[in-house]
Coordinates of C-alpha atoms and ligand atoms in Angstrom, one line a residue:
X552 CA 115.1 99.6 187.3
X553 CA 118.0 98.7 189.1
X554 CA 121.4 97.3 187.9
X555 CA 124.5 96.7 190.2
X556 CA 126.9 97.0 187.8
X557 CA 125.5 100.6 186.7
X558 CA 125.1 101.4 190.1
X559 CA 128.9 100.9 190.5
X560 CA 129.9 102.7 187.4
X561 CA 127.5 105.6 189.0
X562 CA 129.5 105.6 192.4
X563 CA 132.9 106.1 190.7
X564 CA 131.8 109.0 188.3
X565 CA 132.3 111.9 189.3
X566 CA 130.4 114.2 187.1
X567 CA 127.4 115.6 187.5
X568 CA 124.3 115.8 185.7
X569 CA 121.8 118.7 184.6
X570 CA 118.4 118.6 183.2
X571 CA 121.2 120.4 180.2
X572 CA 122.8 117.5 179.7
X573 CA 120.6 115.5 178.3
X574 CA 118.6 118.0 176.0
X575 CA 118.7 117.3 172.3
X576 CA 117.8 119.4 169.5
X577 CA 114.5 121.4 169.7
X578 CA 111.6 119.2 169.9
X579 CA 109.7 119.6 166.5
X580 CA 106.3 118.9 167.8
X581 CA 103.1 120.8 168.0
X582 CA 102.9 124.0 170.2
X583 CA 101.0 122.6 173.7
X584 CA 101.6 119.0 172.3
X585 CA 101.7 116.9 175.8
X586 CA 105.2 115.3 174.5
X587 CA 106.7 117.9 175.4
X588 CA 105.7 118.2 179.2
X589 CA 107.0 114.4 178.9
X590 CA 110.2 115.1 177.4
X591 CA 110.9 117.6 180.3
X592 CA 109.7 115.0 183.3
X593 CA 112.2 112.2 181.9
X594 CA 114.8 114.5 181.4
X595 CA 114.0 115.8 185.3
X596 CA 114.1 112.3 186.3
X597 CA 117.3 111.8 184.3
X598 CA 118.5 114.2 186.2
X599 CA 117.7 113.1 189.4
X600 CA 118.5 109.9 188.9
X601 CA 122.2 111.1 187.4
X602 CA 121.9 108.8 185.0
X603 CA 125.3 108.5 182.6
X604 CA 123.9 109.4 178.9
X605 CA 126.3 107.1 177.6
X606 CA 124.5 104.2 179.7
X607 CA 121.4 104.9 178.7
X608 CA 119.0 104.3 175.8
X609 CA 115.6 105.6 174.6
X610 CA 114.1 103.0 172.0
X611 CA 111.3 104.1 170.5
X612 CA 108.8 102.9 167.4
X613 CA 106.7 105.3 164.5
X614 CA 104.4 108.0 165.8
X615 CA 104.4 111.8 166.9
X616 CA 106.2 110.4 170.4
X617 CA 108.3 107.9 168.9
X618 CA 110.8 111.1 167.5
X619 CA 111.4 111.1 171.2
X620 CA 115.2 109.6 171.3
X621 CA 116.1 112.4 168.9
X622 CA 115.4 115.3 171.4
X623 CA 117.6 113.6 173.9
X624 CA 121.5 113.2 174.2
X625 CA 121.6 109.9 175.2
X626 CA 121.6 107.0 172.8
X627 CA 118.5 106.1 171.0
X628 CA 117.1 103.8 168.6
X629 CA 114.0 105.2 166.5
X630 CA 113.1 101.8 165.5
X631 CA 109.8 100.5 163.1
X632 CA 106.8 100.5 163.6
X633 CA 105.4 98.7 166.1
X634 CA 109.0 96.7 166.7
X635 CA 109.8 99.1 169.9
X636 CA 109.5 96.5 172.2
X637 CA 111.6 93.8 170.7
X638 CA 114.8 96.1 170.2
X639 CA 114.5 97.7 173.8
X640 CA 114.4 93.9 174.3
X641 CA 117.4 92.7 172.7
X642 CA 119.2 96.2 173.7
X643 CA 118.4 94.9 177.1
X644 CA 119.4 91.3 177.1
X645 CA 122.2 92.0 175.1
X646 CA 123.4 94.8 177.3
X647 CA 122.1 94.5 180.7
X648 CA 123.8 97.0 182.6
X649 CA 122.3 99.3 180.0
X650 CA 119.1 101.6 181.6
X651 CA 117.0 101.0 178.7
X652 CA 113.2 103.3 178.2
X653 CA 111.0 102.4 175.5
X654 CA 108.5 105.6 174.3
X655 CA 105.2 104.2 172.3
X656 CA 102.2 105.8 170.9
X657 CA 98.7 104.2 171.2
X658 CA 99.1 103.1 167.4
X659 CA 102.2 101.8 167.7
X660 CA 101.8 100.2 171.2
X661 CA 98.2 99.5 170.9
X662 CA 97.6 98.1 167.5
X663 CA 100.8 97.1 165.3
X664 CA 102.8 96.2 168.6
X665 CA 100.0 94.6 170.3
X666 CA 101.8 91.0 169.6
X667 CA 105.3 92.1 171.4
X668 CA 103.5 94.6 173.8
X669 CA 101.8 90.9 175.3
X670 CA 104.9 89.3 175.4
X671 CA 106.7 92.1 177.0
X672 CA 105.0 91.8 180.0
X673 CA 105.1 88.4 180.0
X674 CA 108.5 88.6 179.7
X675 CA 108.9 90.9 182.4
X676 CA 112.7 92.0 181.6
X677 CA 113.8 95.0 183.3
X678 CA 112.8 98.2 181.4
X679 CA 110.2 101.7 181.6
X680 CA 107.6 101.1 179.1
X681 CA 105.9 104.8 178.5
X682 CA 102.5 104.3 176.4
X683 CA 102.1 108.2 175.6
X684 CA 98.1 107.6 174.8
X685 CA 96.5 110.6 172.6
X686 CA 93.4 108.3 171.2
X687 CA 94.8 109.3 167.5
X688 CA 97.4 108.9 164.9
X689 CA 99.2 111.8 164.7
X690 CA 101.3 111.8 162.4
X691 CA 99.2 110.7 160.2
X692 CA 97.3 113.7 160.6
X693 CA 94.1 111.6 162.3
X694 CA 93.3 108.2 161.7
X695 CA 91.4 106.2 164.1
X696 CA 93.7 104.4 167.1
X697 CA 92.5 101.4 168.7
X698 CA 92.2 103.7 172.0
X699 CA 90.1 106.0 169.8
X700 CA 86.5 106.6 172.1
X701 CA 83.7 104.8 169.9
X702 CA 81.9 107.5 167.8
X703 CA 84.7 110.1 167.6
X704 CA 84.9 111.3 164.5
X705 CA 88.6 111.4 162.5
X706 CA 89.8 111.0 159.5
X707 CA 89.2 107.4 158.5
X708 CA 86.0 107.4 159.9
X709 CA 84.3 110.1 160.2
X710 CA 81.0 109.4 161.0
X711 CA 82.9 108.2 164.0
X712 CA 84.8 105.5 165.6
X713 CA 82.9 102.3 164.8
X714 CA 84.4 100.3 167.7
X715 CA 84.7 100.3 171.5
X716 CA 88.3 102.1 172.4
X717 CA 90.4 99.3 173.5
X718 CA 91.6 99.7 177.2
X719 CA 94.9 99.7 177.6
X720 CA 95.1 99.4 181.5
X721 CA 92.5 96.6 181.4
X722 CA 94.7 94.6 178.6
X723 CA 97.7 95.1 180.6
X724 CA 96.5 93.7 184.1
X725 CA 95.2 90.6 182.3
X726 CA 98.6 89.6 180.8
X727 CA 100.3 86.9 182.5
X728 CA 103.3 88.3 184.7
X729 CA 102.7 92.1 184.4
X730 CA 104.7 92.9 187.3
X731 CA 104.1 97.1 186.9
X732 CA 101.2 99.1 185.8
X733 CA 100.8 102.9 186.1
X734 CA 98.3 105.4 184.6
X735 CA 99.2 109.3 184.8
X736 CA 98.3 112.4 182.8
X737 CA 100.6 114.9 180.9
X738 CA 99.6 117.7 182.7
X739 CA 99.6 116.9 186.1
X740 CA 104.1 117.1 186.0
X741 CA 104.5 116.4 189.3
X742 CA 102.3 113.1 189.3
X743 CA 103.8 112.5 186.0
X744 CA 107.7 112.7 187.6
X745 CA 106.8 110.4 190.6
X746 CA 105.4 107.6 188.5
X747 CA 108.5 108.0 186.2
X748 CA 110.8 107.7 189.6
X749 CA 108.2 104.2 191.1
X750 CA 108.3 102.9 187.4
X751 CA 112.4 103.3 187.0
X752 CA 113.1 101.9 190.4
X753 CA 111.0 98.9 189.8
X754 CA 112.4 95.7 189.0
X755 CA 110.8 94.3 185.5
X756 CA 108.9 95.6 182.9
X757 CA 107.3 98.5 183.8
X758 CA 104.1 100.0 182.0
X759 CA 103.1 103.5 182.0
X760 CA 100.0 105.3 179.9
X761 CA 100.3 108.6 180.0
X762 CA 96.9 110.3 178.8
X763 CA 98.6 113.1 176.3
X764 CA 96.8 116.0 174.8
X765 CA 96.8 116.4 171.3
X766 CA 95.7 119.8 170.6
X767 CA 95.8 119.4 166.9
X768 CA 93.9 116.5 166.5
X769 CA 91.9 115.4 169.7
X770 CA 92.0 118.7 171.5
X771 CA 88.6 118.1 173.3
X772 CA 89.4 114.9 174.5
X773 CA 91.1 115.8 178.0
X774 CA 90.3 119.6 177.8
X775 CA 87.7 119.0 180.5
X776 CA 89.7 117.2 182.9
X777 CA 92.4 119.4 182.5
X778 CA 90.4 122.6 183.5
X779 CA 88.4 120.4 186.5
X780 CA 90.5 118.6 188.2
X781 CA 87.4 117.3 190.5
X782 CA 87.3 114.9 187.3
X783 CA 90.2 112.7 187.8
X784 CA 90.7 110.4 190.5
X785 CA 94.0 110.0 192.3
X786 CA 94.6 106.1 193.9
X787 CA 96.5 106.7 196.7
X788 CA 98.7 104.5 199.3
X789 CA 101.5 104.5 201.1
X790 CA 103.2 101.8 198.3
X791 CA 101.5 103.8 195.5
X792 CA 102.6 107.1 193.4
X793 CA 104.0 109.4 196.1
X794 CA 103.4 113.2 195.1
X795 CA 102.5 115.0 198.3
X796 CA 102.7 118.4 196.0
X797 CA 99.6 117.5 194.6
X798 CA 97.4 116.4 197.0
X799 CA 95.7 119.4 197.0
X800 CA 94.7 119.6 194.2
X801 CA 92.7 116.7 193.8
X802 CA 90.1 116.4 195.2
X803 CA 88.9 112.9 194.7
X804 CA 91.2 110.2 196.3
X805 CA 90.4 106.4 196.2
X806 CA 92.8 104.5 198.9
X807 CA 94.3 101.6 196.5
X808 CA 97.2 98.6 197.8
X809 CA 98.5 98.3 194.4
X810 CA 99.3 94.7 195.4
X811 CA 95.7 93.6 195.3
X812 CA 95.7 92.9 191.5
X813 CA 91.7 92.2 191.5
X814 CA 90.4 95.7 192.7
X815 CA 93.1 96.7 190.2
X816 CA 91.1 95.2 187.1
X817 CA 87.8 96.0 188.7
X818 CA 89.6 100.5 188.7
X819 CA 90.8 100.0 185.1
X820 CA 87.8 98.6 183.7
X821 CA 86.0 101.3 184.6
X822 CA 86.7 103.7 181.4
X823 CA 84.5 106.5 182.2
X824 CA 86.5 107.6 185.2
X825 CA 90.1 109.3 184.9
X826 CA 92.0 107.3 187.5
X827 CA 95.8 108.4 188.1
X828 CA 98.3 106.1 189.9
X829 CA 100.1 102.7 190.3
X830 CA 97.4 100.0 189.7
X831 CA 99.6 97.0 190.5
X832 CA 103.0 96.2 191.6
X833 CA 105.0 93.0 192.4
X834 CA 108.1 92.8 192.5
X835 CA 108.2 88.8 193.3
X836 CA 107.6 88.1 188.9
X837 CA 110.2 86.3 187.9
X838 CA 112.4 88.3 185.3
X839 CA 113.3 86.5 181.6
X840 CA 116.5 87.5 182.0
X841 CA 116.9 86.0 185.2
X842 CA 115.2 82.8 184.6
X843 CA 116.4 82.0 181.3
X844 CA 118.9 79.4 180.4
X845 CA 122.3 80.2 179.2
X846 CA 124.9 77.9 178.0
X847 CA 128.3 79.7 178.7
X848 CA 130.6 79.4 176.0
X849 CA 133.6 81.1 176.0
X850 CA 135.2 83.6 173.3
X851 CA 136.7 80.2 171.6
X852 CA 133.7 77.7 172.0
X853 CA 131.7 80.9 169.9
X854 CA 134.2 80.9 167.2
X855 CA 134.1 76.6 166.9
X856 CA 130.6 77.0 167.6
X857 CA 130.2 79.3 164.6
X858 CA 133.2 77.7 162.0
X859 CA 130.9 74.7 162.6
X860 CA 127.8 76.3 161.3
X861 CA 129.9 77.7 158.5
X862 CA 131.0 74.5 157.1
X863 CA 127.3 73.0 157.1
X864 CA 127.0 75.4 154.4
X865 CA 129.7 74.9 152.8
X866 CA 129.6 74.5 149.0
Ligands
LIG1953 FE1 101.6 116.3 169.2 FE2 99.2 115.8 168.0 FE3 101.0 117.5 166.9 FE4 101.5 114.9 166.9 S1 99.8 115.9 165.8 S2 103.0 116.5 167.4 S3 100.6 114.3 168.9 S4 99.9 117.8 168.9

Protein backbone atom coordinates (compact mmCIF):
# COMPACT_ATOMS: atom_id res chain seq x y z
CA UNK A 1 0.00 0.00 0.00
CA UNK A 2 1.46 3.12 -0.70
CA UNK A 3 0.00 6.71 -0.40
CA UNK A 4 2.10 9.92 -1.00
CA UNK A 5 0.22 12.03 0.95
CA UNK A 6 0.65 9.58 4.12
CA UNK A 7 4.09 9.17 3.17
CA UNK A 8 4.50 12.88 3.68
CA UNK A 9 2.55 13.11 6.93
CA UNK A 10 5.03 10.12 7.98
CA UNK A 11 8.26 12.18 7.09
CA UNK A 12 7.23 15.16 9.29
CA UNK A 13 6.22 13.11 12.43
CA UNK A 14 8.43 12.81 14.66
CA UNK A 15 7.27 10.21 16.99
CA UNK A 16 8.02 6.88 17.15
CA UNK A 17 6.22 3.78 17.17
CA UNK A 18 6.39 0.49 19.39
CA UNK A 19 4.76 -2.77 18.96
CA UNK A 20 3.06 -0.85 22.53
CA UNK A 21 1.46 1.56 20.81
CA UNK A 22 -0.85 -0.10 19.05
CA UNK A 23 -1.93 -2.89 21.61
CA UNK A 24 -5.58 -2.75 22.65
CA UNK A 25 -7.27 -4.44 25.32
CA UNK A 26 -6.46 -8.16 25.96
CA UNK A 27 -7.47 -10.21 23.18
CA UNK A 28 -10.53 -12.34 24.53
CA UNK A 29 -9.93 -15.32 22.28
CA UNK A 30 -9.18 -18.93 22.87
CA UNK A 31 -5.81 -19.91 24.64
CA UNK A 32 -3.44 -21.11 21.36
CA UNK A 33 -6.22 -19.52 19.10
CA UNK A 34 -3.97 -18.63 15.77
CA UNK A 35 -5.48 -14.90 16.01
CA UNK A 36 -3.48 -14.20 18.25
CA UNK A 37 -0.04 -14.99 16.55
CA UNK A 38 -1.85 -12.71 13.89
CA UNK A 39 -2.59 -9.88 16.04
CA UNK A 40 1.09 -9.81 17.12
CA UNK A 41 2.59 -10.05 13.28
CA UNK A 42 0.38 -6.92 12.18
CA UNK A 43 1.09 -5.10 15.13
CA UNK A 44 5.05 -6.02 14.33
CA UNK A 45 4.50 -4.81 10.89
CA UNK A 46 2.67 -1.70 12.31
CA UNK A 47 5.59 -1.24 13.85
CA UNK A 48 7.86 -1.45 11.28
CA UNK A 49 6.16 0.27 9.06
CA UNK A 50 5.63 3.33 11.82
CA UNK A 51 2.38 3.59 10.82
CA UNK A 52 0.39 6.76 12.56
CA UNK A 53 -2.64 4.98 14.58
CA UNK A 54 -4.57 7.85 13.89
CA UNK A 55 -4.14 7.12 9.98
CA UNK A 56 -4.99 3.91 10.10
CA UNK A 57 -8.05 1.58 10.10
CA UNK A 58 -8.86 -2.12 10.75
CA UNK A 59 -12.35 -2.87 9.23
CA UNK A 60 -13.50 -6.00 10.04
CA UNK A 61 -16.99 -8.15 9.62
CA UNK A 62 -18.72 -11.06 12.29
CA UNK A 63 -16.55 -13.96 13.32
CA UNK A 64 -13.94 -15.04 16.15
CA UNK A 65 -11.29 -12.74 13.92
CA UNK A 66 -13.52 -10.08 13.08
CA UNK A 67 -13.13 -8.77 17.12
CA UNK A 68 -9.82 -7.94 15.69
CA UNK A 69 -10.03 -3.84 15.48
CA UNK A 70 -10.97 -3.96 19.15
CA UNK A 71 -7.47 -5.33 20.36
CA UNK A 72 -5.81 -2.61 18.40
CA UNK A 73 -5.42 1.24 19.11
CA UNK A 74 -5.90 2.43 15.88
CA UNK A 75 -9.33 3.11 14.52
CA UNK A 76 -11.56 0.29 13.62
CA UNK A 77 -14.88 -0.50 12.30
CA UNK A 78 -16.36 -4.01 13.41
CA UNK A 79 -18.77 -3.91 10.74
CA UNK A 80 -21.77 -6.77 9.67
CA UNK A 81 -21.53 -9.61 8.63
CA UNK A 82 -20.19 -10.27 5.57
CA UNK A 83 -20.28 -6.18 4.74
CA UNK A 84 -16.27 -5.94 5.52
CA UNK A 85 -15.36 -5.34 2.28
CA UNK A 86 -17.73 -2.63 1.25
CA UNK A 87 -16.96 -0.26 4.33
CA UNK A 88 -13.07 -0.82 4.06
CA UNK A 89 -14.21 0.19 0.53
CA UNK A 90 -15.99 3.33 1.09
CA UNK A 91 -13.40 4.08 4.16
CA UNK A 92 -10.93 3.95 1.33
CA UNK A 93 -12.46 5.96 -1.42
CA UNK A 94 -13.66 8.30 0.90
CA UNK A 95 -10.39 8.70 2.68
CA UNK A 96 -7.61 7.80 0.55
CA UNK A 97 -4.69 8.76 2.37
CA UNK A 98 -6.17 6.45 4.96
CA UNK A 99 -3.96 2.89 5.29
CA UNK A 100 -7.01 0.80 5.47
CA UNK A 101 -6.72 -3.45 6.54
CA UNK A 102 -9.74 -5.43 6.29
CA UNK A 103 -9.64 -8.83 8.78
CA UNK A 104 -12.32 -11.68 7.55
CA UNK A 105 -13.10 -15.15 8.67
CA UNK A 106 -13.82 -17.98 6.06
CA UNK A 107 -17.60 -17.47 6.96
CA UNK A 108 -17.69 -14.12 6.61
CA UNK A 109 -15.29 -13.87 3.58
CA UNK A 110 -16.14 -17.14 2.10
CA UNK A 111 -19.85 -17.43 2.22
CA UNK A 112 -22.03 -14.23 3.25
CA UNK A 113 -19.29 -11.84 1.68
CA UNK A 114 -18.70 -13.91 -1.32
CA UNK A 115 -20.72 -11.20 -3.59
CA UNK A 116 -18.32 -8.13 -2.40
CA UNK A 117 -15.27 -10.40 -1.79
CA UNK A 118 -15.65 -10.81 -6.11
CA UNK A 119 -15.93 -7.38 -6.57
CA UNK A 120 -13.18 -6.44 -4.39
CA UNK A 121 -10.81 -7.80 -6.48
CA UNK A 122 -12.23 -6.63 -9.32
CA UNK A 123 -12.11 -3.50 -8.08
CA UNK A 124 -8.72 -3.69 -7.14
CA UNK A 125 -8.62 -0.38 -4.74
CA UNK A 126 -5.75 -0.15 -2.56
CA UNK A 127 -6.09 -2.14 0.64
CA UNK A 128 -4.65 -5.61 2.79
CA UNK A 129 -7.34 -8.07 2.63
CA UNK A 130 -6.47 -10.83 5.52
CA UNK A 131 -8.75 -14.14 5.04
CA UNK A 132 -7.87 -15.65 8.64
CA UNK A 133 -9.17 -19.37 7.29
CA UNK A 134 -9.96 -21.90 10.30
CA UNK A 135 -12.47 -24.23 8.04
CA UNK A 136 -15.26 -23.46 10.91
CA UNK A 137 -17.51 -21.00 12.44
CA UNK A 138 -16.30 -20.18 15.47
CA UNK A 139 -18.19 -18.35 17.18
CA UNK A 140 -20.84 -20.13 16.58
CA UNK A 141 -19.35 -22.80 18.34
CA UNK A 142 -18.94 -25.05 14.94
CA UNK A 143 -21.06 -24.87 12.08
CA UNK A 144 -19.84 -25.94 8.78
CA UNK A 145 -17.80 -23.09 6.60
CA UNK A 146 -17.78 -23.17 2.98
CA UNK A 147 -13.85 -23.95 3.46
CA UNK A 148 -14.98 -26.77 5.78
CA UNK A 149 -12.95 -30.30 4.21
CA UNK A 150 -15.86 -32.54 2.78
CA UNK A 151 -16.80 -35.15 5.50
CA UNK A 152 -15.63 -33.33 8.57
CA UNK A 153 -17.84 -33.65 11.06
CA UNK A 154 -19.34 -30.29 13.02
CA UNK A 155 -22.04 -29.21 14.40
CA UNK A 156 -24.61 -28.79 11.58
CA UNK A 157 -23.62 -31.73 9.99
CA UNK A 158 -22.25 -34.15 11.66
CA UNK A 159 -22.13 -37.04 9.81
CA UNK A 160 -19.81 -34.63 8.03
CA UNK A 161 -19.37 -31.95 5.52
CA UNK A 162 -21.59 -32.88 2.63
CA UNK A 163 -19.75 -30.63 0.16
CA UNK A 164 -16.28 -30.15 -1.45
CA UNK A 165 -14.41 -27.25 0.75
CA UNK A 166 -14.48 -24.34 -1.53
CA UNK A 167 -10.94 -23.06 -2.44
CA UNK A 168 -10.31 -19.85 -1.63
CA UNK A 169 -6.87 -19.33 -3.55
CA UNK A 170 -8.45 -20.98 -6.64
CA UNK A 171 -11.63 -18.50 -6.49
CA UNK A 172 -9.38 -15.69 -6.09
CA UNK A 173 -6.99 -16.22 -9.14
CA UNK A 174 -9.97 -16.63 -11.39
CA UNK A 175 -11.54 -13.17 -10.53
CA UNK A 176 -11.02 -10.66 -13.04
CA UNK A 177 -8.22 -8.10 -11.96
CA UNK A 178 -6.83 -9.74 -8.82
CA UNK A 179 -3.75 -7.94 -8.79
CA UNK A 180 -2.32 -9.81 -5.23
CA UNK A 181 -2.71 -13.20 -3.90
CA UNK A 182 -0.86 -14.76 -0.90
CA UNK A 183 -1.32 -17.93 1.17
CA UNK A 184 0.68 -18.27 4.66
CA UNK A 185 0.10 -20.12 7.93
CA UNK A 186 -0.36 -18.74 11.53
CA UNK A 187 2.40 -20.45 12.85
CA UNK A 188 5.13 -20.00 10.70
CA UNK A 189 5.46 -15.79 12.23
CA UNK A 190 8.18 -15.05 10.29
CA UNK A 191 6.57 -16.14 6.82
CA UNK A 192 3.51 -14.76 8.21
CA UNK A 193 5.32 -10.95 8.87
CA UNK A 194 6.95 -10.98 5.30
CA UNK A 195 3.72 -11.56 3.44
CA UNK A 196 2.07 -8.90 5.63
CA UNK A 197 5.16 -6.45 4.62
CA UNK A 198 4.82 -7.76 0.24
CA UNK A 199 0.94 -7.50 0.80
CA UNK A 200 1.10 -3.75 2.48
CA UNK A 201 3.62 -2.45 0.03
CA UNK A 202 1.61 -3.59 -2.98
CA UNK A 203 -0.45 -1.36 -4.91
CA UNK A 204 -4.30 -2.65 -5.02
CA UNK A 205 -6.18 -4.98 -3.29
CA UNK A 206 -4.29 -7.34 -1.70
CA UNK A 207 -5.44 -10.98 -0.59
CA UNK A 208 -4.08 -12.95 2.08
CA UNK A 209 -5.44 -16.58 3.61
CA UNK A 210 -3.85 -17.22 6.46
CA UNK A 211 -4.43 -21.11 7.47
CA UNK A 212 -5.41 -20.43 11.48
CA UNK A 213 -5.59 -23.08 14.04
CA UNK A 214 -8.55 -23.44 15.89
CA UNK A 215 -7.87 -25.53 18.79
CA UNK A 216 -11.33 -25.47 20.03
CA UNK A 217 -13.04 -26.54 17.20
CA UNK A 218 -10.88 -27.88 14.28
CA UNK A 219 -7.80 -28.68 16.38
CA UNK A 220 -6.72 -31.64 14.01
CA UNK A 221 -6.95 -29.88 11.03
CA UNK A 222 -3.23 -28.29 10.79
CA UNK A 223 -1.91 -30.18 13.89
CA UNK A 224 0.10 -32.35 11.46
CA UNK A 225 1.56 -29.70 9.42
CA UNK A 226 2.42 -27.88 12.21
CA UNK A 227 4.55 -30.60 13.96
CA UNK A 228 6.13 -31.71 10.25
CA UNK A 229 7.03 -29.05 8.51
CA UNK A 230 8.28 -31.52 5.49
CA UNK A 231 4.39 -31.09 4.83
CA UNK A 232 4.13 -27.65 3.63
CA UNK A 233 5.57 -26.29 0.60
CA UNK A 234 7.27 -22.97 0.51
CA UNK A 235 7.08 -21.11 -3.34
CA UNK A 236 10.00 -19.34 -3.46
CA UNK A 237 11.59 -16.39 -5.87
CA UNK A 238 13.42 -13.66 -5.85
CA UNK A 239 9.82 -11.39 -6.43
CA UNK A 240 8.06 -13.75 -3.94
CA UNK A 241 7.68 -13.81 0.07
CA UNK A 242 11.21 -12.99 1.20
CA UNK A 243 11.89 -14.77 4.74
CA UNK A 244 15.51 -15.99 4.64
CA UNK A 245 14.92 -16.94 8.61
CA UNK A 246 13.04 -19.64 7.46
CA UNK A 247 14.52 -21.29 4.90
CA UNK A 248 15.69 -23.79 6.93
CA UNK A 249 13.17 -24.97 8.01
CA UNK A 250 11.39 -26.08 5.13
CA UNK A 251 12.36 -28.37 3.50
CA UNK A 252 10.34 -28.53 0.39
CA UNK A 253 10.71 -25.44 -1.89
CA UNK A 254 8.91 -25.03 -5.33
CA UNK A 255 10.78 -22.02 -7.42
CA UNK A 256 7.45 -19.94 -8.45
CA UNK A 257 7.54 -16.23 -10.66
CA UNK A 258 4.50 -15.07 -9.12
CA UNK A 259 3.85 -13.20 -12.34
CA UNK A 260 3.00 -16.28 -14.30
CA UNK A 261 -0.72 -16.28 -13.26
CA UNK A 262 -1.31 -19.86 -14.99
CA UNK A 263 1.13 -22.08 -12.92
CA UNK A 264 -0.47 -20.00 -10.21
CA UNK A 265 -3.95 -21.64 -10.71
CA UNK A 266 -2.50 -24.87 -11.63
CA UNK A 267 -0.41 -24.57 -7.30
CA UNK A 268 -3.79 -23.44 -5.82
CA UNK A 269 -5.83 -25.96 -7.31
CA UNK A 270 -4.05 -28.46 -5.93
CA UNK A 271 -5.78 -28.72 -2.27
CA UNK A 272 -4.01 -31.60 -0.91
CA UNK A 273 -0.71 -29.79 -0.69
CA UNK A 274 0.01 -26.91 1.94
CA UNK A 275 1.60 -24.28 -0.31
CA UNK A 276 2.98 -21.01 1.41
CA UNK A 277 3.82 -17.83 -0.58
CA UNK A 278 2.82 -15.09 -3.13
CA UNK A 279 0.89 -16.88 -5.90
CA UNK A 280 0.50 -13.81 -8.22
CA UNK A 281 1.45 -10.29 -8.30
CA UNK A 282 0.90 -7.45 -10.80
CA UNK A 283 1.18 -4.38 -10.11
CA UNK A 284 0.12 -3.03 -13.81
CA UNK A 285 -4.11 -3.70 -12.69
CA UNK A 286 -5.65 -0.67 -13.01
CA UNK A 287 -6.94 0.60 -9.56
CA UNK A 288 -10.91 1.79 -9.20
CA UNK A 289 -9.92 4.60 -7.56
CA UNK A 290 -7.62 5.60 -10.22
CA UNK A 291 -9.68 4.93 -13.12
CA UNK A 292 -12.96 6.10 -12.03
CA UNK A 293 -14.70 9.16 -13.14
CA UNK A 294 -15.13 12.13 -10.92
CA UNK A 295 -16.97 15.22 -11.56
CA UNK A 296 -15.35 17.93 -9.36
CA UNK A 297 -17.72 20.05 -7.81
CA UNK A 298 -16.68 22.45 -5.43
CA UNK A 299 -17.94 23.05 -1.69
CA UNK A 300 -20.76 25.41 -3.38
CA UNK A 301 -21.71 23.31 -6.53
CA UNK A 302 -22.40 20.33 -3.53
CA UNK A 303 -24.67 22.52 -1.66
CA UNK A 304 -26.73 23.74 -5.15
CA UNK A 305 -26.26 20.27 -6.14
CA UNK A 306 -27.98 19.02 -3.02
CA UNK A 307 -30.82 22.24 -2.35
CA UNK A 308 -31.76 20.93 -5.85
CA UNK A 309 -32.45 17.43 -4.85
CA UNK A 310 -34.18 18.86 -1.87
CA UNK A 311 -36.73 20.75 -3.63
CA UNK A 312 -37.71 17.71 -5.96
CA UNK A 313 -39.14 16.53 -2.85
CA UNK A 314 -40.51 19.19 -1.74
CA UNK A 315 -44.11 18.95 -0.47
FE1 LIG B 1 -10.16 -18.96 18.07
FE2 LIG B 1 -11.63 -21.12 17.57
FE3 LIG B 1 -11.71 -19.99 19.97
FE4 LIG B 1 -12.79 -18.76 17.88
S1 LIG B 1 -13.47 -20.70 18.77
S2 LIG B 1 -11.52 -17.81 19.45
S3 LIG B 1 -11.37 -19.32 16.23
S4 LIG B 1 -9.94 -20.99 19.03
Amino acid sequence: MSCSVLDLARSEDDREFHMGDYEGPVARWCAGCGDHSVLTAVRRLLAEQQSQPENTVFVSGIGCSSRFPHYLKTYGFHGIHGRALPLSTGVKLARPELDVFVVMGDGDCVSIGAAHWIHALRYNVDMVALLLDNNIYGLTKKQTSPTTPQGYSTNTQPRGSYLPAMNPLEATLGVTNASFVAQTAEWVPAHLLATLRAAHAHRGFSFVRILQRCPHFTADLYGEAVKNPGLVELLVHDDGILAPEIDAMFEKKRPHDPSDLDEARVLAHDMDQIRLGLFFRDESHPRYEETRQLPHHTAADKIRILEHEFDRYAV
